[in-house]
Short mmCIF file of C-alpha atoms in Angstrom, two decimals:
data_model
loop_
_atom_site.label_atom_id
_atom_site.label_comp_id
_atom_site.label_asym_id
_atom_site.label_seq_id
_atom_site.Cartn_x
_atom_site.Cartn_y
_atom_site.Cartn_z
CA UNK A 1390 -52.10 -29.14 -53.56
CA UNK A 1391 -52.71 -32.89 -52.98
CA UNK A 1392 -55.51 -32.85 -55.56
CA UNK A 1393 -53.21 -31.26 -58.14
CA UNK A 1394 -50.48 -33.87 -57.60
CA UNK A 1395 -53.12 -36.64 -57.81
CA UNK A 1396 -54.32 -35.22 -61.12
CA UNK A 1397 -50.71 -35.11 -62.36
CA UNK A 1398 -50.27 -38.76 -61.36
CA UNK A 1399 -53.41 -39.69 -63.31
CA UNK A 1400 -52.19 -37.65 -66.27
CA UNK A 1401 -48.82 -39.43 -66.07
CA UNK A 1402 -50.56 -42.83 -66.19
CA UNK A 1403 -52.64 -41.77 -69.19
CA UNK A 1404 -49.54 -40.37 -70.86
CA UNK A 1405 -47.66 -43.62 -70.31
CA UNK A 1406 -50.44 -45.49 -72.15
CA UNK A 1407 -50.43 -43.01 -75.00
CA UNK A 1408 -46.64 -43.10 -75.15
CA UNK A 1409 -46.70 -46.91 -75.44
CA UNK A 1410 -49.26 -46.68 -78.24
CA UNK A 1411 -47.12 -44.07 -79.95
CA UNK A 1412 -44.05 -46.29 -79.75
CA UNK A 1413 -45.98 -49.19 -81.33
CA UNK A 1414 -47.21 -46.96 -84.15
CA UNK A 1415 -43.70 -45.63 -84.63
CA UNK A 1416 -42.39 -49.19 -84.93
CA UNK A 1417 -44.99 -49.92 -87.62
CA UNK A 1418 -44.06 -46.70 -89.45
CA UNK A 1419 -40.43 -47.72 -89.30
CA UNK A 1420 -41.30 -51.07 -90.93
CA UNK A 1421 -43.18 -49.35 -93.75
CA UNK A 1422 -40.44 -46.68 -94.02
CA UNK A 1423 -42.77 -43.74 -93.29
CA UNK A 1424 -41.23 -42.36 -90.10
CA UNK A 1425 -41.60 -38.82 -91.44
CA UNK A 1426 -45.34 -39.09 -90.96
CA UNK A 1427 -44.81 -39.69 -87.23
CA UNK A 1428 -42.69 -36.57 -86.60
CA UNK A 1429 -45.66 -34.24 -85.71
CA UNK A 1430 -47.00 -36.82 -83.28
CA UNK A 1431 -43.53 -37.32 -81.80
CA UNK A 1432 -43.19 -33.59 -81.12
CA UNK A 1433 -46.57 -33.55 -79.40
CA UNK A 1434 -45.62 -36.50 -77.21
CA UNK A 1435 -42.30 -34.89 -76.26
CA UNK A 1436 -44.02 -31.59 -75.49
CA UNK A 1437 -46.58 -33.32 -73.26
CA UNK A 1438 -43.78 -35.15 -71.43
CA UNK A 1439 -41.89 -31.91 -70.80
CA UNK A 1440 -45.05 -30.11 -69.72
CA UNK A 1441 -45.96 -32.82 -67.22
CA UNK A 1442 -42.44 -32.79 -65.82
CA UNK A 1443 -42.38 -29.00 -65.45
CA UNK A 1444 -45.85 -28.87 -63.96
CA UNK A 1445 -44.78 -31.43 -61.39
CA UNK A 1446 -41.74 -29.24 -60.64
CA UNK A 1447 -43.97 -26.19 -60.25
CA UNK A 1448 -46.36 -28.02 -57.95
CA UNK A 1449 -43.42 -29.34 -55.95
CA UNK A 1450 -42.30 -25.74 -55.48
CA UNK A 1451 -45.87 -24.88 -54.51
CA UNK A 1452 -45.70 -27.57 -51.85
CA UNK A 1453 -42.32 -26.38 -50.55
CA UNK A 1454 -43.46 -22.76 -50.35
CA UNK A 1455 -46.75 -23.72 -48.75
CA UNK A 1456 -44.93 -25.68 -46.05
CA UNK A 1457 -42.55 -22.79 -45.38
CA UNK A 1458 -45.39 -20.31 -45.19
CA UNK A 1459 -47.34 -22.61 -42.92
CA UNK A 1460 -44.37 -22.88 -40.56
CA UNK A 1461 -43.94 -19.08 -40.58
CA UNK A 1462 -47.62 -18.51 -39.97
CA UNK A 1463 -47.43 -20.55 -36.76
CA UNK A 1464 -44.82 -18.16 -35.32
CA UNK A 1465 -45.89 -15.63 -32.73
CA UNK A 1466 -45.79 -12.03 -33.99
CA UNK A 1467 -43.61 -11.00 -31.03
CA UNK A 1468 -41.02 -13.68 -31.95
CA UNK A 1469 -40.87 -12.81 -35.64
CA UNK A 1470 -37.44 -11.99 -37.09
CA UNK A 1471 -38.05 -9.83 -40.15
CA UNK A 1472 -34.52 -10.22 -41.56
CA UNK A 1473 -34.72 -14.04 -41.49
CA UNK A 1474 -38.20 -13.89 -42.97
CA UNK A 1475 -37.01 -11.69 -45.83
CA UNK A 1476 -34.15 -14.11 -46.59
CA UNK A 1477 -36.69 -16.93 -46.76
CA UNK A 1478 -38.88 -14.84 -49.08
CA UNK A 1479 -35.94 -14.23 -51.42
CA UNK A 1480 -35.24 -17.97 -51.46
CA UNK A 1481 -38.89 -18.64 -52.32
CA UNK A 1482 -38.73 -16.15 -55.18
CA UNK A 1483 -35.61 -17.85 -56.56
CA UNK A 1484 -37.39 -21.22 -56.44
CA UNK A 1485 -40.33 -19.78 -58.35
CA UNK A 1486 -38.10 -18.26 -61.02
CA UNK A 1487 -36.17 -21.50 -61.47
CA UNK A 1488 -39.45 -23.36 -62.03
CA UNK A 1489 -40.75 -20.90 -64.63
CA UNK A 1490 -38.03 -20.80 -67.25
CA UNK A 1491 -40.32 -21.97 -70.07
CA UNK A 1492 -42.95 -19.71 -71.60
CA UNK A 1493 -45.77 -22.26 -71.47
CA UNK A 1494 -45.17 -22.69 -67.73
CA UNK A 1495 -45.04 -18.93 -67.16
CA UNK A 1496 -48.40 -18.60 -68.88
CA UNK A 1497 -50.02 -21.24 -66.69
CA UNK A 1498 -52.42 -20.21 -63.94
CA UNK A 1499 -50.54 -22.18 -61.30
CA UNK A 1500 -47.25 -20.42 -62.03
CA UNK A 1501 -48.81 -16.97 -62.17
CA UNK A 1502 -50.60 -17.59 -58.88
CA UNK A 1503 -47.40 -18.93 -57.31
CA UNK A 1504 -45.37 -15.97 -58.56
CA UNK A 1505 -47.95 -13.49 -57.23
CA UNK A 1506 -47.93 -15.24 -53.85
CA UNK A 1507 -44.12 -15.19 -53.59
CA UNK A 1508 -43.91 -11.59 -54.83
CA UNK A 1509 -46.54 -10.34 -52.39
CA UNK A 1510 -44.80 -12.14 -49.53
CA UNK A 1511 -41.42 -10.67 -50.54
CA UNK A 1512 -42.90 -7.16 -50.71
CA UNK A 1513 -44.58 -7.65 -47.34
CA UNK A 1514 -41.45 -8.82 -45.48
CA UNK A 1515 -39.83 -5.36 -45.18
CA UNK A 1516 -43.21 -4.06 -44.03
CA UNK A 1517 -43.38 -6.75 -41.34
CA UNK A 1518 -39.85 -5.83 -40.27
CA UNK A 1519 -40.74 -2.14 -40.15
CA UNK A 1520 -43.86 -2.86 -38.10
CA UNK A 1521 -41.74 -4.81 -35.61
CA UNK A 1522 -39.65 -1.69 -34.93
CA UNK A 1523 -39.77 -0.60 -31.26
CA UNK A 1524 -41.07 2.82 -32.32
CA UNK A 1525 -44.42 1.32 -33.41
CA UNK A 1526 -46.98 2.04 -30.70
CA UNK A 1527 -50.65 1.13 -30.27
CA UNK A 1528 -51.75 4.40 -31.90
CA UNK A 1529 -49.86 3.46 -35.05
CA UNK A 1530 -51.65 0.10 -35.26
CA UNK A 1531 -54.96 1.91 -34.81
CA UNK A 1532 -54.06 4.19 -37.70
CA UNK A 1533 -52.94 1.23 -39.80
CA UNK A 1534 -56.20 -0.59 -39.19
CA UNK A 1535 -58.13 2.49 -40.25
CA UNK A 1536 -56.14 2.49 -43.48
CA UNK A 1537 -56.90 -1.19 -44.07
CA UNK A 1538 -60.59 -0.69 -43.15
CA UNK A 1539 -60.17 -2.74 -39.99
CA UNK A 1540 -60.92 -1.10 -36.66
CA UNK A 1541 -59.51 -2.12 -33.31
CA UNK A 1542 -61.69 -3.02 -30.40
CA UNK A 1543 -62.21 0.32 -28.69
CA UNK A 1544 -65.10 1.86 -26.87
CA UNK A 1545 -64.93 5.02 -28.92
CA UNK A 1546 -65.14 3.45 -32.36
CA UNK A 1547 -67.90 1.43 -33.95
CA UNK A 1548 -66.51 -2.01 -34.58
CA UNK A 1549 -66.69 -2.89 -38.28
CA UNK A 1550 -64.31 -5.79 -38.06
CA UNK A 1551 -62.35 -6.59 -34.92
CA UNK A 1552 -58.61 -7.19 -34.91
CA UNK A 1553 -56.50 -7.52 -31.76
CA UNK A 1554 -53.83 -4.90 -31.15
CA UNK A 1555 -50.42 -6.63 -31.56
CA UNK A 1556 -48.92 -4.40 -28.85
CA UNK A 1557 -51.41 -5.68 -26.28
CA UNK A 1558 -51.88 -9.27 -27.52
CA UNK A 1559 -48.67 -11.29 -27.21
CA UNK A 1560 -50.48 -14.44 -28.39
CA UNK A 1561 -51.09 -12.98 -31.85
CA UNK A 1562 -49.66 -15.17 -34.63
CA UNK A 1563 -47.99 -14.19 -37.87
CA UNK A 1564 -50.91 -15.78 -39.72
CA UNK A 1565 -53.22 -13.12 -38.27
CA UNK A 1566 -50.99 -10.35 -39.60
CA UNK A 1567 -50.74 -11.99 -43.03
CA UNK A 1568 -54.52 -11.86 -43.32
CA UNK A 1569 -54.22 -8.06 -43.51
CA UNK A 1570 -52.54 -8.38 -46.95
CA UNK A 1571 -50.24 -5.49 -46.11
CA UNK A 1572 -48.58 -5.54 -49.54
CA UNK A 1573 -51.64 -3.64 -50.82
CA UNK A 1574 -50.77 -0.75 -48.51
CA UNK A 1575 -47.01 -0.61 -49.01
CA UNK A 1576 -46.76 3.20 -49.40
CA UNK A 1577 -49.08 3.86 -46.44
CA UNK A 1578 -47.11 1.53 -44.19
CA UNK A 1579 -43.76 2.97 -45.26
CA UNK A 1580 -44.99 6.48 -44.48
CA UNK A 1581 -46.45 5.36 -41.15
CA UNK A 1582 -43.32 3.51 -39.98
CA UNK A 1583 -41.04 6.37 -41.06
CA UNK A 1584 -43.19 8.82 -39.11
CA UNK A 1585 -43.25 6.48 -36.11
CA UNK A 1586 -39.45 6.37 -36.03
CA UNK A 1587 -39.26 10.17 -36.21
CA UNK A 1588 -41.83 10.41 -33.42
CA UNK A 1589 -39.73 7.99 -31.38
CA UNK A 1590 -36.67 10.21 -31.84
CA UNK A 1591 -38.65 13.27 -30.76
CA UNK A 1592 -40.08 11.41 -27.78
CA UNK A 1593 -36.61 10.29 -26.69
CA UNK A 1594 -35.26 13.83 -27.06
CA UNK A 1595 -38.14 15.23 -24.98
CA UNK A 1596 -37.51 12.63 -22.30
CA UNK A 1597 -33.85 13.67 -22.20
CA UNK A 1598 -34.89 17.33 -21.89
CA UNK A 1599 -37.18 16.45 -19.01
CA UNK A 1600 -34.44 14.43 -17.30
CA UNK A 1601 -31.89 17.23 -17.69
CA UNK A 1602 -34.10 20.00 -16.36
CA UNK A 1603 -35.32 17.94 -13.43
CA UNK A 1604 -31.75 18.02 -12.05
CA UNK A 1605 -30.68 21.59 -12.92
CA UNK A 1606 -30.69 23.93 -9.92
CA UNK A 1607 -29.34 27.32 -8.83
CA UNK A 1608 -26.03 27.84 -7.05
CA UNK A 1609 -26.37 30.03 -3.95
CA UNK A 1610 -23.56 32.35 -2.83
CA UNK A 1611 -23.30 35.56 -0.79
CA UNK A 1612 -22.22 38.95 -2.09
CA UNK A 1613 -18.69 39.76 -0.89
CA UNK A 1614 -18.63 40.27 2.88
CA UNK A 1615 -22.37 40.86 3.17
CA UNK A 1616 -25.11 38.40 3.98
CA UNK A 1617 -26.96 39.19 0.74
CA UNK A 1618 -27.75 35.84 -0.99
CA UNK A 1619 -26.99 35.65 -4.70
CA UNK A 1620 -28.47 33.03 -7.00
CA UNK A 1621 -26.30 31.97 -9.91
CA UNK A 1622 -26.86 29.78 -12.95
CA UNK A 1623 -23.88 27.75 -14.06
CA UNK A 1624 -22.42 28.54 -17.49
CA UNK A 1625 -22.90 24.95 -18.63
CA UNK A 1626 -26.60 25.20 -17.70
CA UNK A 1627 -26.93 28.32 -19.87
CA UNK A 1628 -25.35 26.39 -22.74
CA UNK A 1629 -27.82 23.54 -22.15
CA UNK A 1630 -30.68 26.06 -22.20
CA UNK A 1631 -29.59 27.52 -25.53
CA UNK A 1632 -28.99 24.09 -27.10
CA UNK A 1633 -32.38 22.78 -25.93
CA UNK A 1634 -34.16 25.87 -27.27
CA UNK A 1635 -32.58 25.37 -30.69
CA UNK A 1636 -33.52 21.67 -30.64
CA UNK A 1637 -37.12 22.42 -29.67
CA UNK A 1638 -37.45 25.01 -32.42
CA UNK A 1639 -36.25 22.38 -34.87
CA UNK A 1640 -38.88 19.96 -33.54
CA UNK A 1641 -41.63 22.55 -33.92
CA UNK A 1642 -40.65 23.20 -37.53
CA UNK A 1643 -40.62 19.48 -38.41
CA UNK A 1644 -43.61 17.53 -39.75
CA UNK A 1645 -43.93 15.40 -36.61
CA UNK A 1646 -47.23 16.56 -35.16
CA UNK A 1647 -47.91 14.03 -32.41
CA UNK A 1648 -45.53 15.62 -29.88
CA UNK A 1649 -46.02 19.19 -31.08
CA UNK A 1650 -48.06 20.13 -28.01
CA UNK A 1651 -45.42 18.78 -25.64
CA UNK A 1652 -42.65 20.43 -27.67
CA UNK A 1653 -44.47 23.78 -27.51
CA UNK A 1654 -44.93 23.38 -23.76
CA UNK A 1655 -41.24 22.72 -23.22
CA UNK A 1656 -40.27 25.57 -25.55
CA UNK A 1657 -42.45 27.92 -23.52
CA UNK A 1658 -40.98 26.63 -20.25
CA UNK A 1659 -37.43 27.23 -21.44
CA UNK A 1660 -38.37 30.69 -22.72
CA UNK A 1661 -39.75 31.47 -19.26
CA UNK A 1662 -36.51 30.15 -17.75
CA UNK A 1663 -34.49 32.49 -19.95
CA UNK A 1664 -36.65 35.46 -18.98
CA UNK A 1665 -36.46 34.51 -15.31
CA UNK A 1666 -32.67 34.27 -15.45
CA UNK A 1667 -32.39 37.68 -17.10
CA UNK A 1668 -34.80 39.30 -14.64
CA UNK A 1669 -33.13 37.55 -11.72
CA UNK A 1670 -29.72 38.94 -12.63
CA UNK A 1671 -31.19 42.42 -13.09
CA UNK A 1672 -32.99 42.26 -9.74
CA UNK A 1673 -29.95 40.91 -7.93
CA UNK A 1674 -27.78 43.62 -9.42
CA UNK A 1675 -30.21 46.24 -8.19
CA UNK A 1676 -30.37 44.52 -4.82
CA UNK A 1677 -26.59 44.57 -4.46
CA UNK A 1678 -26.47 48.24 -5.42
CA UNK A 1679 -29.26 49.14 -3.02
CA UNK A 1680 -27.56 47.22 -0.23
CA UNK A 1681 -24.37 49.18 -0.76
CA UNK A 1682 -26.31 52.44 -1.07
CA UNK A 1683 -28.18 51.97 2.19
CA UNK A 1684 -25.05 51.18 4.17
CA UNK A 1685 -24.72 54.83 5.25
CA UNK A 1686 -27.43 57.09 6.74
CA UNK A 1687 -29.23 59.56 4.45
CA UNK A 1688 -27.66 58.00 1.33
CA UNK A 1689 -31.05 57.30 -0.26
CA UNK A 1690 -31.96 60.99 -0.11
CA UNK A 1691 -28.66 61.87 -1.79
CA UNK A 1692 -29.34 59.32 -4.53
CA UNK A 1693 -32.80 60.75 -5.16
CA UNK A 1694 -31.30 64.24 -5.57
CA UNK A 1695 -28.60 62.92 -7.91
CA UNK A 1696 -31.19 61.03 -9.97
CA UNK A 1697 -33.21 64.22 -10.49
CA UNK A 1698 -30.10 66.12 -11.55
CA UNK A 1699 -29.04 63.34 -13.91
CA UNK A 1700 -32.48 63.32 -15.50
CA UNK A 1701 -32.23 67.05 -16.17
CA UNK A 1702 -28.78 66.56 -17.69
CA UNK A 1703 -30.05 63.76 -19.89
CA UNK A 1704 -33.00 65.82 -21.15
CA UNK A 1705 -30.71 68.75 -21.89
CA UNK A 1706 -28.29 66.47 -23.73
CA UNK A 1707 -31.10 65.03 -25.86
CA UNK A 1708 -32.27 68.54 -26.79
CA UNK A 1709 -28.70 69.54 -27.62
CA UNK A 1710 -28.17 66.51 -29.88
CA UNK A 1711 -31.51 67.05 -31.62
CA UNK A 1712 -30.48 70.63 -32.35
CA UNK A 1713 -27.22 69.45 -33.93
CA UNK A 1714 -29.11 66.88 -36.02
CA UNK A 1715 -31.46 69.54 -37.32
CA UNK A 1716 -28.45 71.66 -38.35
CA UNK A 1717 -26.74 68.70 -40.06
CA UNK A 1718 -29.36 66.02 -40.86
CA UNK A 1719 -26.76 63.34 -41.62
CA UNK A 1720 -26.17 63.12 -37.88
CA UNK A 1721 -29.52 61.27 -37.76
CA UNK A 1722 -27.69 58.25 -39.23
CA UNK A 1723 -25.16 58.08 -36.39
CA UNK A 1724 -25.61 56.57 -32.97
CA UNK A 1725 -25.77 58.76 -29.88
CA UNK A 1726 -22.34 57.60 -28.74
CA UNK A 1727 -20.73 58.34 -32.13
CA UNK A 1728 -22.40 61.75 -32.31
CA UNK A 1729 -21.14 62.66 -28.84
CA UNK A 1730 -17.63 61.65 -29.88
CA UNK A 1731 -17.87 63.76 -33.06
CA UNK A 1732 -19.12 66.82 -31.17
CA UNK A 1733 -16.59 66.49 -28.38
CA UNK A 1734 -13.70 66.26 -30.87
CA UNK A 1735 -15.07 68.80 -33.34
CA UNK A 1736 -12.19 71.18 -32.65
CA UNK A 1737 -9.76 68.55 -33.96
CA UNK A 1738 -11.04 67.52 -37.41
CA UNK A 1739 -8.52 64.73 -37.78
CA UNK A 1740 -9.97 63.02 -34.68
CA UNK A 1741 -13.44 62.63 -36.21
CA UNK A 1742 -12.38 61.06 -39.53
CA UNK A 1743 -12.98 57.58 -38.08
CA UNK A 1744 -16.71 58.42 -38.09
CA UNK A 1745 -16.89 59.76 -41.67
CA UNK A 1746 -18.17 56.46 -43.13
CA UNK A 1747 -21.20 56.79 -40.82
CA UNK A 1748 -21.88 60.37 -41.93
CA UNK A 1749 -21.03 60.39 -45.65
CA UNK A 1750 -21.99 57.71 -48.16
CA UNK A 1751 -19.04 55.53 -49.30
CA UNK A 1752 -16.47 57.94 -47.80
CA UNK A 1753 -13.68 56.54 -45.66
CA UNK A 1754 -11.61 59.59 -44.72
CA UNK A 1755 -10.18 62.97 -45.77
CA UNK A 1756 -6.64 63.89 -46.75
CA UNK A 1757 -5.35 66.96 -44.92
CA UNK A 1758 -3.05 69.62 -46.33
CA UNK A 1759 -3.00 71.41 -42.98
CA UNK A 1760 -4.64 70.41 -39.68
CA UNK A 1761 -7.74 72.35 -40.74
CA UNK A 1762 -7.67 72.06 -44.57
CA UNK A 1763 -8.65 69.03 -46.63
CA UNK A 1764 -7.70 68.51 -50.27
CA UNK A 1765 -8.96 64.98 -51.04
CA UNK A 1766 -11.68 62.59 -49.94
CA UNK A 1767 -11.10 58.84 -50.00
CA UNK A 1768 -13.76 56.27 -50.92
CA UNK A 1769 -14.15 53.17 -48.80
CA UNK A 1770 -15.17 51.19 -51.90
CA UNK A 1771 -12.03 50.43 -53.87
CA UNK A 1772 -10.08 53.05 -51.88
CA UNK A 1773 -10.25 55.73 -54.58
CA UNK A 1774 -8.84 59.18 -53.79
CA UNK A 1775 -10.56 62.22 -55.34
CA UNK A 1776 -9.20 65.78 -55.22
CA UNK A 1777 -11.59 68.55 -54.21
CA UNK A 1778 -12.14 71.23 -56.84
CA UNK A 1779 -11.04 73.68 -54.16
CA UNK A 1780 -9.59 72.89 -50.72
CA UNK A 1781 -12.15 72.90 -47.90
CA UNK A 1782 -11.39 74.57 -44.58
CA UNK A 1783 -12.60 72.70 -41.50
CA UNK A 1784 -13.05 75.39 -38.88
CA UNK A 1785 -15.80 76.55 -36.59
CA UNK A 1786 -18.67 74.32 -35.50
CA UNK A 1787 -18.37 70.71 -36.57
CA UNK A 1788 -21.83 70.66 -38.18
CA UNK A 1789 -20.84 73.76 -40.18
CA UNK A 1790 -17.59 72.51 -41.63
CA UNK A 1791 -19.05 69.06 -42.34
CA UNK A 1792 -21.74 70.83 -44.37
CA UNK A 1793 -18.96 72.66 -46.25
CA UNK A 1794 -17.21 69.32 -46.86
CA UNK A 1795 -20.44 67.76 -48.16
CA UNK A 1796 -21.04 70.68 -50.54
CA UNK A 1797 -17.42 70.43 -51.69
CA UNK A 1798 -17.85 66.73 -52.46
CA UNK A 1799 -21.04 67.40 -54.43
CA UNK A 1800 -19.38 70.20 -56.42
CA UNK A 1801 -16.31 68.07 -57.12
CA UNK A 1802 -18.33 65.13 -58.43
CA UNK A 1803 -20.49 67.46 -60.53
CA UNK A 1804 -17.45 69.08 -62.14
CA UNK A 1805 -15.79 65.68 -62.67
CA UNK A 1806 -18.89 64.42 -64.47
CA UNK A 1807 -18.92 67.49 -66.74
CA UNK A 1808 -15.21 67.06 -67.52
CA UNK A 1809 -15.63 63.34 -68.19
CA UNK A 1810 -18.54 63.97 -70.57
CA UNK A 1811 -16.43 66.51 -72.50
CA UNK A 1812 -13.50 64.10 -72.83
CA UNK A 1813 -15.58 61.08 -73.87
CA UNK A 1814 -15.79 61.88 -77.62
CA UNK A 1815 -12.17 63.07 -77.74
CA UNK A 1816 -10.51 59.76 -76.76
CA UNK A 1817 -10.86 56.10 -77.55
CA UNK A 1818 -13.08 54.41 -74.99
CA UNK A 1819 -10.26 52.42 -73.38
CA UNK A 1820 -8.00 55.51 -73.15
CA UNK A 1821 -10.90 57.48 -71.66
CA UNK A 1822 -11.50 54.75 -69.10
CA UNK A 1823 -7.84 54.45 -68.05
CA UNK A 1824 -6.90 58.17 -68.12
CA UNK A 1825 -4.54 59.26 -65.34
CA UNK A 1826 -3.43 62.54 -63.79
CA UNK A 1827 0.14 63.85 -63.88
CA UNK A 1828 0.86 62.24 -60.52
CA UNK A 1829 -0.27 58.81 -61.82
CA UNK A 1830 -3.70 58.59 -60.17
CA UNK A 1831 -6.75 57.57 -62.18
CA UNK A 1832 -8.35 60.73 -63.51
CA UNK A 1833 -11.99 59.81 -62.94
CA UNK A 1834 -13.68 57.96 -60.11
CA UNK A 1835 -15.07 54.57 -61.10
CA UNK A 1836 -18.65 55.56 -60.29
CA UNK A 1837 -18.31 58.69 -62.44
CA UNK A 1838 -17.02 56.58 -65.32
CA UNK A 1839 -19.90 54.11 -64.99
CA UNK A 1840 -22.45 56.93 -64.85
CA UNK A 1841 -21.09 58.71 -67.95
CA UNK A 1842 -20.77 55.40 -69.81
CA UNK A 1843 -24.44 54.67 -69.07
CA UNK A 1844 -25.45 58.16 -70.22
CA UNK A 1845 -23.55 57.79 -73.50
CA UNK A 1846 -25.06 54.33 -74.07
CA UNK A 1847 -28.62 55.65 -73.61
CA UNK A 1848 -27.88 58.58 -75.97
CA UNK A 1849 -26.50 56.24 -78.64
CA UNK A 1850 -29.45 53.80 -78.40
CA UNK A 1851 -32.02 56.58 -78.58
CA UNK A 1852 -30.19 58.13 -81.55
CA UNK A 1853 -30.23 54.72 -83.27
CA UNK A 1854 -33.96 54.29 -82.58
CA UNK A 1855 -34.63 57.74 -84.02
CA UNK A 1856 -32.58 56.72 -87.06
CA UNK A 1857 -34.58 53.51 -87.48
CA UNK A 1858 -37.80 55.50 -87.27
CA UNK A 1859 -36.46 57.88 -89.93
CA UNK A 1860 -35.65 55.10 -92.39
CA UNK A 1861 -32.10 54.13 -91.39
CA UNK A 1862 -33.09 50.49 -90.79
CA UNK A 1863 -29.56 49.28 -89.96
CA UNK A 1864 -28.90 51.87 -87.23
CA UNK A 1865 -29.39 49.41 -84.36
CA UNK A 1866 -27.31 46.74 -86.10
CA UNK A 1867 -24.47 49.23 -86.56
CA UNK A 1868 -24.72 50.21 -82.90
CA UNK A 1869 -24.64 46.54 -81.89
CA UNK A 1870 -21.45 46.07 -83.88
CA UNK A 1871 -19.92 49.15 -82.19
CA UNK A 1872 -20.88 47.97 -78.68
CA UNK A 1873 -19.49 44.49 -79.42
CA UNK A 1874 -16.17 45.99 -80.53
CA UNK A 1875 -16.03 48.10 -77.35
CA UNK A 1876 -16.72 45.00 -75.26
CA UNK A 1877 -13.96 43.04 -77.01
CA UNK A 1878 -11.52 45.93 -76.44
CA UNK A 1879 -12.25 45.81 -72.71
CA UNK A 1880 -11.78 42.03 -72.65
CA UNK A 1881 -8.37 42.48 -74.31
CA UNK A 1882 -7.42 44.90 -71.53
CA UNK A 1883 -7.98 42.22 -68.89
CA UNK A 1884 -5.40 40.00 -70.59
CA UNK A 1885 -2.69 42.55 -69.88
CA UNK A 1886 -1.10 43.78 -66.66
CA UNK A 1887 -3.54 45.87 -64.64
CA UNK A 1888 -3.52 47.25 -61.13
CA UNK A 1889 -6.31 46.10 -58.84
CA UNK A 1890 -8.29 49.33 -59.13
CA UNK A 1891 -7.92 49.29 -62.93
CA UNK A 1892 -9.04 45.67 -63.20
CA UNK A 1893 -12.04 46.32 -60.96
CA UNK A 1894 -13.36 49.19 -63.07
CA UNK A 1895 -12.70 47.28 -66.31
CA UNK A 1896 -14.66 44.28 -65.00
CA UNK A 1897 -17.56 46.55 -64.02
CA UNK A 1898 -17.55 48.08 -67.50
CA UNK A 1899 -17.49 44.61 -69.10
CA UNK A 1900 -20.55 43.64 -67.07
CA UNK A 1901 -22.42 46.77 -68.15
CA UNK A 1902 -21.36 46.44 -71.80
CA UNK A 1903 -22.44 42.79 -71.93
CA UNK A 1904 -25.85 43.81 -70.63
CA UNK A 1905 -25.99 46.69 -73.13
CA UNK A 1906 -25.18 44.33 -75.99
CA UNK A 1907 -27.95 41.93 -74.90
CA UNK A 1908 -30.47 44.78 -74.70
CA UNK A 1909 -29.64 45.95 -78.24
CA UNK A 1910 -29.93 42.38 -79.52
CA UNK A 1911 -33.35 42.19 -77.86
CA UNK A 1912 -34.41 45.46 -79.51
CA UNK A 1913 -33.36 44.12 -82.90
CA UNK A 1914 -35.01 40.71 -82.47
CA UNK A 1915 -38.28 42.33 -81.33
CA UNK A 1916 -38.18 44.88 -84.17
CA UNK A 1917 -38.32 47.92 -81.87
CA UNK A 1918 -38.42 51.15 -83.88
CA UNK A 1919 -39.72 53.74 -81.41
CA UNK A 1920 -38.40 55.42 -78.26
CA UNK A 1921 -41.83 54.89 -76.69
CA UNK A 1922 -41.62 51.10 -77.01
CA UNK A 1923 -42.08 49.31 -73.67
CA UNK A 1924 -39.09 47.05 -74.40
CA UNK A 1925 -36.81 50.12 -74.35
CA UNK A 1926 -38.64 52.13 -71.69
CA UNK A 1927 -38.39 49.17 -69.28
CA UNK A 1928 -34.59 49.57 -69.40
CA UNK A 1929 -34.76 53.19 -68.24
CA UNK A 1930 -36.54 52.74 -64.92
CA UNK A 1931 -34.50 53.79 -61.84
CA UNK A 1932 -32.51 50.95 -60.31
#
């Protein structure tokens, strides 16, 4: 620094001599009226003057920054204020930028070195601040030194280059930390400090868990008028247990590995606590019952006899229910309690309708003409009502008449599908979809309509593919036009007034028709001409 300013002073003296000589020559040129010949020299002299002035400014900034850095380097690491340091670094950077406004100065070695110094210091300041965070422990400095190829003084590691641990050495100065050139490891330090802060949060949470559970205890009471002690866990302690278990599971699923062992240990302890509480309540319940049972003489013998009888009853009941399930296999899908309710109320068919959705697929209830005759079954999807082809009598054993009802439902749907297929070519597609009975109900169930629509679509596509294979090259294009028209007709329906059940089936048909249109477009674009083509066969797999 001093040498540079001395050289600038010498250059200024030399320049002053040259400037005086230039002025004399310029005066002579003015006398001989040839000032134009002096213009190139004048520009050079002016440029040298500006350059010397700017270089002096740059070196003055170098001196200012050097003094500031020297003052900072004398600070103890433990006393360092990262925020103040960063403000100083920003001020240094502004000084550097103000001194390098001209291109020739920016290209100079001194400016580039000064800019690199200020930039590296500015980049390092947030890293210094992060490393001053309370979450940074000795282990993090060890890891940092391994990243920077410096190893702390430890007995376990071979010392390549010693560096005192800032946590344990309060006398460490900021200059020692600056020697690490931490700006070269910005990403590593950011990752390390972020992880350290997360570890600190986990550590604090584990300390809070330990503090909570060191004070939680059982409440002790006695059972009624007896002397039987009862242990009880407070409701708020159960809530704490559940909350801590959730928190520990979150810790175990995080990327913080340092406290994983301790987190697992606490998770296991709390799991044991939960099991102990459950077993304790079960044991105490049994203890209370046994205490009451042994209050009278010979009561234990009576209980043993009753237990044997109850076991026989239970085995007989299981055999009975299995027999009913074999007779009507859909009972396998009901719980034991529901099945018992169905069997016990089998003589009153109306009483078992609440269980029909558990026995029959998508069936909510039956409509009764008489207490033992049903005429309709009602879907629990969209609440559609469908009339049986013939009324079904619900009499006799419950498994028998439910089998009759199931067969009646199958027959009804089969006949409805046949009727719907026959009517499809006789009506426009929208009229066919919205057909109603004399009493105003929709004629066909929505699922029947969707099934028949899919069947007709497959038939039409396969007929078009056969036509293409036979030479009718526009068959698929004509079908695409037809499907598009059908789709547009359905869209027009939605713009009118529709009941909820009508709108639902129309929307389902629109979804299917849009998919059908896309499939036909794909067949055309891929030049499919055969029924055996994979592009078409892939659409026919069961869904």
